[in-house]
Coordinates of C-alpha atoms and ligand atoms in Angstrom, one line a residue:
M134 CA 110.4 99.5 101.0
P135 CA 114.0 99.0 99.8
S136 CA 115.3 95.4 99.1
Y137 CA 118.3 94.1 101.1
T138 CA 120.4 91.2 100.2
F139 CA 121.6 88.8 103.3
R140 CA 124.3 86.2 103.1
C141 CA 123.9 83.1 105.7
Q142 CA 126.9 82.2 107.5
Q143 CA 126.4 78.8 106.4
D144 CA 126.7 78.0 102.7
C145 CA 123.0 78.5 101.9
A146 CA 122.0 81.1 99.0
D147 CA 121.5 84.8 99.4
F148 CA 118.0 86.0 100.0
V149 CA 116.4 89.4 99.7
A150 CA 114.2 90.9 102.2
Q151 CA 112.4 94.0 102.2
H152 CA 113.0 96.4 105.5
P153 CA 112.2 99.9 106.0
I154 CA 114.8 102.3 105.1
A155 CA 114.9 104.0 108.5
A156 CA 115.9 100.6 110.3
P157 CA 117.7 98.2 107.8
P158 CA 118.5 95.0 110.3
E159 CA 121.9 94.1 110.6
T160 CA 121.1 90.3 110.5
A161 CA 118.2 88.3 109.4
V162 CA 116.9 84.8 110.0
C163 CA 118.0 82.7 106.9
P164 CA 115.0 80.9 105.3
E165 CA 116.7 77.9 104.4
C166 CA 118.7 77.0 107.9
G167 CA 117.1 79.3 110.2
D168 CA 120.6 80.8 111.0
S169 CA 121.8 84.1 111.4
A170 CA 122.3 86.0 107.8
R171 CA 124.4 89.5 107.6
R172 CA 123.2 92.2 105.4
M173 CA 125.4 92.7 102.4
I174 CA 126.2 96.0 100.8
G175 CA 124.6 96.1 97.5
K176 CA 124.7 98.3 94.3
P177 CA 122.5 101.4 93.7
A178 CA 119.9 100.5 91.4
L179 CA 120.9 103.6 89.2
G180 CA 119.2 103.9 85.7
V181 CA 116.4 101.2 86.9
G182 CA 112.8 102.4 85.8
R183 CA 112.9 104.0 82.7
T184 CA 110.2 106.7 83.0
S185 CA 109.3 109.4 80.9
A186 CA 110.3 111.6 83.7
M187 CA 113.8 110.3 83.8
R188 CA 114.0 110.4 80.2
L189 CA 112.9 114.0 80.5
Q190 CA 115.5 114.5 83.2
D191 CA 118.3 113.0 80.9
A192 CA 117.3 115.1 77.7
T193 CA 117.4 118.2 79.6
R194 CA 121.1 117.5 81.2
A195 CA 122.1 116.6 77.6
S196 CA 120.7 119.6 75.9
A197 CA 122.8 121.7 78.5
D198 CA 126.1 120.1 77.8
S199 CA 125.5 119.6 74.0
P200 CA 122.5 121.4 72.5
D201 CA 121.3 120.1 69.2
V202 CA 122.7 122.5 66.4
V203 CA 119.9 124.1 64.1
T204 CA 120.8 124.7 60.4
N205 CA 117.4 125.5 59.1
L206 CA 114.6 127.7 60.5
P207 CA 111.6 125.5 61.3
A208 CA 109.0 125.1 58.6
G209 CA 106.1 127.7 58.8
S210 CA 108.1 130.1 61.0
R211 CA 107.4 133.5 61.1
R212 CA 109.6 136.6 60.6
A213 CA 110.7 138.2 64.2
T214 CA 109.3 141.6 63.1
P215 CA 106.2 141.4 61.0
M216 CA 106.5 143.3 57.6
S217 CA 103.9 145.9 56.3
T218 CA 102.0 145.2 53.3
N219 CA 101.0 148.8 53.2
P220 CA 102.6 150.4 50.2
L221 CA 103.1 153.7 51.9
H222 CA 105.2 152.6 54.5
R223 CA 107.7 151.4 51.9
K224 CA 108.3 155.6 51.6
L225 CA 109.2 156.0 55.0
P226 CA 112.6 157.2 56.2
R227 CA 114.9 154.0 56.9
P228 CA 117.2 153.8 59.9
Ligands
ZN594 ZN1 121.2 79.6 106.0

């Protein structure tokens, strides 16, 4: 359930309450004075919760815009076409 911030009509401190996202109430009862408190429009919680899935998505988006530049082949990399070690193959015509 998302958290909503409410501000009392009196000079009480703002308070946070959780309500279902399908039906967030416009008003709530102030826990300090019992008066009506209106729901405030809050900022979205973007970037909160740095999970490994979020890091993977960020890295994937970054690689689409600015991919890493490779200057050397990775160590131990194999050739694209395997070279034969049979000496008879050297006598074959080349394209
Ligand atoms: Zn109040």
